[in-house]
Short mmCIF file of C-alpha atoms in Angstrom, two decimals:
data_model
loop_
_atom_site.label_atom_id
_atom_site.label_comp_id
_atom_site.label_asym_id
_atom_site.label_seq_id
_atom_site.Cartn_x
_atom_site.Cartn_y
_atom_site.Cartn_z
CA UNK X 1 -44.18 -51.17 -46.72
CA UNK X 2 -43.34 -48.47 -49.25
CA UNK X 3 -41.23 -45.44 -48.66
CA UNK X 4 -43.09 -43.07 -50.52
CA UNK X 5 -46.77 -43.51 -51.53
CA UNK X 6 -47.85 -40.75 -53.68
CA UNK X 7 -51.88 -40.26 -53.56
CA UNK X 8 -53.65 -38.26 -56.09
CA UNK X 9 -57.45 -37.09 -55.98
CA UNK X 10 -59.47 -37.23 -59.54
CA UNK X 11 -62.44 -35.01 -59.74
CA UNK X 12 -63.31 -34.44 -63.71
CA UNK X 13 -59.43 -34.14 -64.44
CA UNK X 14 -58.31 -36.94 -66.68
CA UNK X 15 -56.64 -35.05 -69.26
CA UNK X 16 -54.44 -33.53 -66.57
CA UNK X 17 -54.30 -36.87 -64.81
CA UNK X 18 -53.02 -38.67 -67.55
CA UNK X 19 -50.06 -35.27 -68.19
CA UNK X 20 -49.38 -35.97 -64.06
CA UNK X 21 -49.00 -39.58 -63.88
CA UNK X 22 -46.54 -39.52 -67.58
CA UNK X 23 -44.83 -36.52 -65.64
CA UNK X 24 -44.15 -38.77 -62.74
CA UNK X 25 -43.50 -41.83 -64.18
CA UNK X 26 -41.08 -40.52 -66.30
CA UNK X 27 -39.79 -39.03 -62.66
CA UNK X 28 -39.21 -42.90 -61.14
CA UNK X 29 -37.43 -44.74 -63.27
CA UNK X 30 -34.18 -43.77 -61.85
CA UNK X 31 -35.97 -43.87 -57.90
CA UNK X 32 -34.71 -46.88 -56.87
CA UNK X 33 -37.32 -46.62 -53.48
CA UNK X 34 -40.20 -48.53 -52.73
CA UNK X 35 -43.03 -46.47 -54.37
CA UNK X 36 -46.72 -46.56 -55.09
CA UNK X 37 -49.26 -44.62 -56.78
CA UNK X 38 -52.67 -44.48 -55.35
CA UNK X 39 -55.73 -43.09 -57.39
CA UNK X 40 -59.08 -41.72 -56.45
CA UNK X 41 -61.93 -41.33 -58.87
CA UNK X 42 -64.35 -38.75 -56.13
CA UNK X 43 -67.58 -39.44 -58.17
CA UNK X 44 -66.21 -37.67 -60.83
CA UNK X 45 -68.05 -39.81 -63.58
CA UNK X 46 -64.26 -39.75 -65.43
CA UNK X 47 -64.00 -43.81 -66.32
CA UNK X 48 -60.17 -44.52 -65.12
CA UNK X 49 -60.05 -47.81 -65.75
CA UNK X 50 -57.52 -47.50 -68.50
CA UNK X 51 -55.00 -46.21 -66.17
CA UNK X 52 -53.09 -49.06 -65.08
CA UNK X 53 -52.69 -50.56 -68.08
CA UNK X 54 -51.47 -47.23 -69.75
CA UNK X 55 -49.22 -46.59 -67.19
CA UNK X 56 -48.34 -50.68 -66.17
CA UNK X 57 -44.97 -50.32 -65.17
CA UNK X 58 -45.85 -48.84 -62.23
CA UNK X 59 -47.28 -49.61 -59.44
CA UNK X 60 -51.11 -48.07 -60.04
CA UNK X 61 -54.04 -48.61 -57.67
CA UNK X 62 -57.38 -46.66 -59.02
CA UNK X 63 -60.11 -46.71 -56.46
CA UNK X 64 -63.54 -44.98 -56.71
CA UNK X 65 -65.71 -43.09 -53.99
CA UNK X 66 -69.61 -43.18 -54.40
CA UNK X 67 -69.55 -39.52 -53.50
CA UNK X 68 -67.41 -36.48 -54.01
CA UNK X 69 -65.22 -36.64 -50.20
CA UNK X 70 -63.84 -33.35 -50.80
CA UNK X 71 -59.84 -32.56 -51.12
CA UNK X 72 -59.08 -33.33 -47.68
CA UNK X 73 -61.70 -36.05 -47.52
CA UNK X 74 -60.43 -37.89 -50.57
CA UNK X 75 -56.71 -38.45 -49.36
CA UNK X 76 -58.04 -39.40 -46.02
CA UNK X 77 -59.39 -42.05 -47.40
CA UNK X 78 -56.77 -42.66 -49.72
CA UNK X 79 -53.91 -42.74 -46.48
CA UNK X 80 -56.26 -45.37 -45.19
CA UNK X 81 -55.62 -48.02 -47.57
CA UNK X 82 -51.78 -48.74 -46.96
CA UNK X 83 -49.19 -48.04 -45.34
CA UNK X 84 -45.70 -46.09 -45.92
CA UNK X 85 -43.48 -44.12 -44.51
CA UNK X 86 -44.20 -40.67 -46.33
CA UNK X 87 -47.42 -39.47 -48.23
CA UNK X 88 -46.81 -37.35 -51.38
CA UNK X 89 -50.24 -35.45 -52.12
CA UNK X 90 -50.48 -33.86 -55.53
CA UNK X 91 -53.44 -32.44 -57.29
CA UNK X 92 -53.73 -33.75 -60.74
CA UNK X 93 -53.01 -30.39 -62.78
CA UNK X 94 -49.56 -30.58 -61.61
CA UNK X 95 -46.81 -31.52 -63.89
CA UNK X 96 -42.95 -32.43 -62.76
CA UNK X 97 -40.73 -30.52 -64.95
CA UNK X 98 -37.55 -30.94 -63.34
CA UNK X 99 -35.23 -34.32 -63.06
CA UNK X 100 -34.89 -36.60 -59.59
CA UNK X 101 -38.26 -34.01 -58.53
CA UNK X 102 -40.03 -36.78 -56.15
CA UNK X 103 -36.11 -37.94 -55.43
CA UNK X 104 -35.35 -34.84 -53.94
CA UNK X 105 -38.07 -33.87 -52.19
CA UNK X 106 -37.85 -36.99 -50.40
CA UNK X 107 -34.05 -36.45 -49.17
CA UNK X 108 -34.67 -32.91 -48.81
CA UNK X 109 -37.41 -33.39 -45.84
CA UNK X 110 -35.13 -35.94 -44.51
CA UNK X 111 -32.29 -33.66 -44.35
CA UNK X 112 -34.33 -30.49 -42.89
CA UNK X 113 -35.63 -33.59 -40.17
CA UNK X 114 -39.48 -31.84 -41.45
CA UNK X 115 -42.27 -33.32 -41.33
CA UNK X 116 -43.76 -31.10 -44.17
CA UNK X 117 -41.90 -30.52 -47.12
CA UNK X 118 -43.62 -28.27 -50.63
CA UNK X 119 -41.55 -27.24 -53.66
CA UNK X 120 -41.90 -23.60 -55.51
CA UNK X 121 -45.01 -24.19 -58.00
CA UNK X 122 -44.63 -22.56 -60.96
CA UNK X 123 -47.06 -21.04 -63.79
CA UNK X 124 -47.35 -21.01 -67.57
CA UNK X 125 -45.08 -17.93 -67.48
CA UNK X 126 -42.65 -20.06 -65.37
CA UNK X 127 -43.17 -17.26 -62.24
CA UNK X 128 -43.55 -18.47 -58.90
CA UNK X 129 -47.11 -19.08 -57.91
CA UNK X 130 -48.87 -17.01 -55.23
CA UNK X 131 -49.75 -18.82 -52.62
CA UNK X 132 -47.43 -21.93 -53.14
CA UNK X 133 -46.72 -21.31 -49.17
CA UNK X 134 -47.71 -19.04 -46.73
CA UNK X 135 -44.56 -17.22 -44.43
CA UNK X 136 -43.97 -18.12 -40.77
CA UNK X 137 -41.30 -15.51 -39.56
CA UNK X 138 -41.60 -11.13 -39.58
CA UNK X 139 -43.82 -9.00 -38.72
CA UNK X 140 -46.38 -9.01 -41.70
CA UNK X 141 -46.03 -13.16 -41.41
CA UNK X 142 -47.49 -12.41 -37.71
CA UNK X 143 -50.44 -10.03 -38.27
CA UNK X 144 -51.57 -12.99 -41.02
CA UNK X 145 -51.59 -15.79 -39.02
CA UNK X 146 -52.75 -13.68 -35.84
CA UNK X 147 -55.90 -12.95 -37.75
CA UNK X 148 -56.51 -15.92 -39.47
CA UNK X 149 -54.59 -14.86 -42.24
CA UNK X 150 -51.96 -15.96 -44.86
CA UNK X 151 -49.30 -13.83 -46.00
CA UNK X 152 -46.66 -14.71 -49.16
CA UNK X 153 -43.90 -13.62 -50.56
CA UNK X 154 -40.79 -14.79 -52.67
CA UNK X 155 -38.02 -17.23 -51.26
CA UNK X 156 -35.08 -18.32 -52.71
CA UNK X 157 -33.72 -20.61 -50.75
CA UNK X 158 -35.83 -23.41 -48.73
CA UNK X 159 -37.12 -21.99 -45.07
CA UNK X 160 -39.58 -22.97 -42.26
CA UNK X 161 -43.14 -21.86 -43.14
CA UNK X 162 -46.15 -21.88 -41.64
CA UNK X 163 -47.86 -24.04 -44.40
CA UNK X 164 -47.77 -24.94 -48.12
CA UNK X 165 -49.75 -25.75 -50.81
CA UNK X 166 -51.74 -29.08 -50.75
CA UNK X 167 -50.94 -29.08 -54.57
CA UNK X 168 -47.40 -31.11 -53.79
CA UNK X 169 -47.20 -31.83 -50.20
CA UNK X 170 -45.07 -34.40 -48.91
CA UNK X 171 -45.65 -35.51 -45.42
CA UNK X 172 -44.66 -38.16 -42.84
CA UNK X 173 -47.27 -40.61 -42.54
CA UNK X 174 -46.99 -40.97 -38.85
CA UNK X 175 -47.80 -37.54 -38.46
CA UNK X 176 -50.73 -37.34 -40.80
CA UNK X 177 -52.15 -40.23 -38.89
CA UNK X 178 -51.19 -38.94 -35.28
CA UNK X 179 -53.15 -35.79 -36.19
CA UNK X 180 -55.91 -37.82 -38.08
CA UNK X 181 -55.66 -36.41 -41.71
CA UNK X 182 -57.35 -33.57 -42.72
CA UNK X 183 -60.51 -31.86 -41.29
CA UNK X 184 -62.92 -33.17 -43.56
CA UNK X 185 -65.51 -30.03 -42.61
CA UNK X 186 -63.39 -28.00 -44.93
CA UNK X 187 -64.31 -29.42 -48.66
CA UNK X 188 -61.94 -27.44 -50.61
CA UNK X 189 -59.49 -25.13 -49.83
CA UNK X 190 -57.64 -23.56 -46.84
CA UNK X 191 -57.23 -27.88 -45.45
CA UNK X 192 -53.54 -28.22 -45.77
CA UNK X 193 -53.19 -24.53 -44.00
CA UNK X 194 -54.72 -26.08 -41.64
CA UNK X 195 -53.44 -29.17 -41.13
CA UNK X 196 -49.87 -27.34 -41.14
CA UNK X 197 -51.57 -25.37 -38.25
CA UNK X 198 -52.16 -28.25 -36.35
CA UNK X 199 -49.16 -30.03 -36.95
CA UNK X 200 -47.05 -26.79 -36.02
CA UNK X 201 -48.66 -26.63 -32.43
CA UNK X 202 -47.22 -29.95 -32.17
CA UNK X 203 -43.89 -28.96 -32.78
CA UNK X 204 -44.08 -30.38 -36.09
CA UNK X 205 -41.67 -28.20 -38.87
CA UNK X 206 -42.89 -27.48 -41.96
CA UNK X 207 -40.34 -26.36 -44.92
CA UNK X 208 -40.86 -24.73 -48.07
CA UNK X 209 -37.79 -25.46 -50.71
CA UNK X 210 -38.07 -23.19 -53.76
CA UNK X 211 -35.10 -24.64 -55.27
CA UNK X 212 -37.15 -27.80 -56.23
CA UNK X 213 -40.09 -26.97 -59.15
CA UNK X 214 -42.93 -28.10 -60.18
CA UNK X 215 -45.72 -26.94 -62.60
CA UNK X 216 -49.15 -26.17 -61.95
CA UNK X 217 -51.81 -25.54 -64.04
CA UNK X 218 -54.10 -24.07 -60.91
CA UNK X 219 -58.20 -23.94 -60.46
CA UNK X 220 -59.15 -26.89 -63.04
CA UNK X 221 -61.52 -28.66 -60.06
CA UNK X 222 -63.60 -25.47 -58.56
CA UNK X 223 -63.98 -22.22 -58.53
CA UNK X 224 -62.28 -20.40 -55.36
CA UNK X 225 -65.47 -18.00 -55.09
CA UNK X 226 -67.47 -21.12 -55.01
CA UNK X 227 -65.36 -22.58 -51.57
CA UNK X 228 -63.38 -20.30 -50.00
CA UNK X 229 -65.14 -17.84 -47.98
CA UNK X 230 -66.96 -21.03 -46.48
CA UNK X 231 -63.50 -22.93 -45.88
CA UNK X 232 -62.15 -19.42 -44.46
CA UNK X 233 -65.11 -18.75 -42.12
CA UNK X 234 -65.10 -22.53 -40.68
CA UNK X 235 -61.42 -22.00 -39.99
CA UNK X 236 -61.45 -18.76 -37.96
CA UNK X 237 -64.61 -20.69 -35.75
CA UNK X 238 -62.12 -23.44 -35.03
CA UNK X 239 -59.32 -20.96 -33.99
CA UNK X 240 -60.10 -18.02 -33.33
CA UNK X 241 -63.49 -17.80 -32.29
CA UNK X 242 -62.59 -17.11 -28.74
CA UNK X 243 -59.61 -14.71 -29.27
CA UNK X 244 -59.82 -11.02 -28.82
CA UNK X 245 -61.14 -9.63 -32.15
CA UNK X 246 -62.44 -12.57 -33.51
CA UNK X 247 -65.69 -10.73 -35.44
CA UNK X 248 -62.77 -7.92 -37.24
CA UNK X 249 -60.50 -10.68 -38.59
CA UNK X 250 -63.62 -12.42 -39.70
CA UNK X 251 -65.07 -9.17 -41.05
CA UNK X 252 -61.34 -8.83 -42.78
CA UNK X 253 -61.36 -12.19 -44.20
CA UNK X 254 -64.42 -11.58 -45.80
CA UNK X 255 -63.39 -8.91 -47.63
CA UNK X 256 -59.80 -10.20 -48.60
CA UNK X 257 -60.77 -13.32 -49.89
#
């Protein structure tokens, strides 16, 4: 069984696929841990066959879905396949910039006993990306996540959060299958919040460690007009339809996002 099986989701990204996987290959050839790299084409139409061979010292698996699963959808299926003893999710824009990257994030979850672990993600202007994480602790941190909410804002040093980003998300595999992978209702966006919600009500800690970074390009698959009002609005039903204010913080939402 591997350590570490790092799972990425394809959808009409091969020229950032193909920057990702030399990014991270480059990464393990010091890693001296069991490691695999699992592939999924999600009816993307993008032919990967070439992958394995480009990249054939490493241990490559490309698999194809007849239809697009969604983010969440496609590394639920992926987590399926095998086994290990942490899943490293990355969306195929990112890029590691930084030496040891997939090295430390595995010792640093391990040494913050987490079961959710995300780097700082970074832009072309090398500042922090919004949104990499969303805060757990003060006041403002409360009113967000009592409304359905997210709220951000620059760390230096790694803390507990409530989530962070699905872009590089490293998580104990026990735990993703104990809460059964993502809710596959949400199709793009908002999944790994959630997921982090549900893991957290389980007493599950989830850290966000800005001194690790890693690029990322950001918004190559969709369109967040195009997914996230829906993804927002089938998240406050799950939670919060039955709490006290439940049509303001949707009203809110609406016109936040």
């Amino acid at each position: 069984m591997d350590k570490i099986r790092i799972q990425i989701v394809n959808y009409k990204t091969k020229s950032y696929l193909l920057d990702c996987l030399a990014s991270i290959v480059s990464d393990l050839k010091n890693f001296d841990v069991e490691c695999s790299i699992a592939i999924l084409d999600n009816a993307s139409g993008d032919d990967l066959s070439d992958i394995p061979a480009l990249f054939s010292e490493s241990n490559i698996q490309v698999l194809k879905s007849g239809k697009n699963l969604g983010f969440g959808g496609g590394h639920n299926f992926l987590a399926a396949q095998e086994s290990a003893r942490y899943l490293l999710l990355l969306n195929p824009d990112i890029k590691v910039v930084e030496a040891n990257t997939i090295a430390r994030l595995l010792h640093h979850i391990e040494t913050f006993n987490a079961q959710v672990l995300g780097p700082r993600l970074i832009t072309k202007q090398k500042t922090t990306q919004w949104w990499d994480h969303g805060e757990l602790h003060g006041l403002r941190a409360w009113i967000a996540l009592n409304s359905g909410n997210s709220y951000w804002r620059e760390q230096k040093k790694a803390t507990e959060v409530a989530w962070v980003s699905g872009a590089v998300f490293l998580i104990e595999k026990k735990w993703f299958d104990d809460l059964s992978g993502f809710d596959e209702r949400f199709f793009l966006y908002k999944e790994e919040e959630e997921l982090c919600w549900r893991l957290r009500g389980k007493d599950g800690k989830v850290i966000y460690d800005p001194t690790i970074t890693v690029f990322h390009h950001g918004g190559v698959v969709a369109k967040k007009s195009e997914h996230m009002q829906k993804s927002v609005d089938y998240f406050l039903d799950k939670h919060f339809r039955h709490h006290f204010g439940y049509r303001f913080f949707k009203l809110l939402n609406k016109i936040i996002h």
